Amino acid sequence: MYMNAFMGMEFVEGNVVVLHFLHSLDLAEEYVFETERDATRFYMSCLGFCEELAEYPPLIQTRQFRKFLKNECGHLKYRVNVY
């Protein structure tokens, strides 16, 4: 499991990535991909983007990461389950 100042992220079941945001009322967001390759690509992209955000305050990191999810990951086929 990867953790930083604003979230935790884990890769589970081959094609599922789960995000746990610190500043959220939701328990988790589960991203279910069609293929393990897409899930891996998503996970690695998220890790790389989180490294770029490391020097910013947690609330700014969260906001920028949400924008990243919306704008940069739309080409991947997945569904999101929110718990």
Coordinates of C-alpha atoms in Angstrom, one line a residue:
M1 CA 0.0 0.0 0.0
Y2 CA 1.2 3.4 -1.0
M3 CA 0.5 6.3 1.5
N4 CA 1.3 10.0 1.4
A5 CA 0.0 13.2 3.2
F6 CA -3.5 13.1 1.5
M7 CA -4.3 9.5 0.6
G8 CA -3.6 5.8 0.6
M9 CA -3.6 3.7 -2.5
E10 CA -3.5 0.0 -3.0
F11 CA -3.4 -2.3 -6.0
V12 CA -5.7 -5.4 -5.4
E13 CA -7.2 -8.3 -7.3
G14 CA -5.1 -7.8 -10.5
N15 CA -7.3 -5.1 -12.0
V16 CA -8.5 -3.0 -9.1
V17 CA -6.9 0.1 -7.5
V18 CA -8.4 1.5 -4.3
L19 CA -7.9 5.1 -3.2
H20 CA -8.5 6.3 0.4
F21 CA -8.6 10.1 0.6
L22 CA -7.8 11.7 4.0
H23 CA -10.1 14.7 3.3
S24 CA -13.2 12.8 2.1
L25 CA -16.5 11.7 3.6
D26 CA -16.2 8.5 1.6
L27 CA -14.4 5.5 2.9
A28 CA -12.8 4.5 -0.4
E29 CA -13.0 4.8 -4.2
E30 CA -12.5 1.5 -6.0
Y31 CA -11.3 1.8 -9.6
V32 CA -12.1 -1.4 -11.5
F33 CA -10.4 -1.7 -14.9
E34 CA -11.0 -4.0 -17.8
T35 CA -7.4 -5.3 -17.8
E36 CA -4.6 -5.7 -15.4
R37 CA -2.4 -3.7 -17.8
D38 CA -4.8 -0.7 -17.5
A39 CA -4.9 -1.0 -13.7
T40 CA -1.1 -1.1 -13.6
R41 CA -0.8 1.9 -16.0
F42 CA -3.3 3.9 -13.8
Y43 CA -1.4 2.9 -10.5
M44 CA 2.0 3.9 -11.9
S45 CA 0.6 7.2 -13.3
C46 CA -0.9 8.0 -9.9
L47 CA 2.4 7.3 -8.2
G48 CA 4.3 9.5 -10.6
F49 CA 1.9 12.4 -10.2
C50 CA 2.0 12.0 -6.4
E51 CA 5.8 12.4 -6.5
E52 CA 5.3 15.7 -8.4
L53 CA 2.9 17.0 -5.7
A54 CA 5.1 16.0 -2.7
E55 CA 6.2 19.5 -1.8
Y56 CA 2.7 21.0 -1.7
P57 CA 0.3 21.2 1.3
P58 CA -2.1 18.2 1.6
L59 CA -5.2 20.1 0.5
I60 CA -3.6 21.4 -2.7
Q61 CA -2.3 17.9 -3.3
T62 CA -5.8 16.5 -3.0
R63 CA -7.2 19.2 -5.4
Q64 CA -4.5 18.7 -8.0
F65 CA -4.8 14.9 -7.8
R66 CA -8.6 15.0 -8.3
K67 CA -8.0 17.2 -11.4
F68 CA -5.4 14.6 -12.6
L69 CA -7.9 11.8 -12.2
K70 CA -10.6 13.7 -14.2
N71 CA -8.4 15.1 -17.0
E72 CA -5.6 12.5 -17.5
C73 CA -7.2 9.1 -16.8
G74 CA -10.3 9.5 -19.0
H75 CA -8.8 7.4 -21.8
L76 CA -8.7 4.3 -19.7
K77 CA -11.8 2.1 -19.4
Y78 CA -12.9 1.6 -15.8
R79 CA -15.8 1.9 -13.4
V80 CA -15.7 3.6 -10.0
N81 CA -17.4 2.2 -6.9
V82 CA -17.6 4.6 -4.0
Y83 CA -17.9 3.3 -0.4

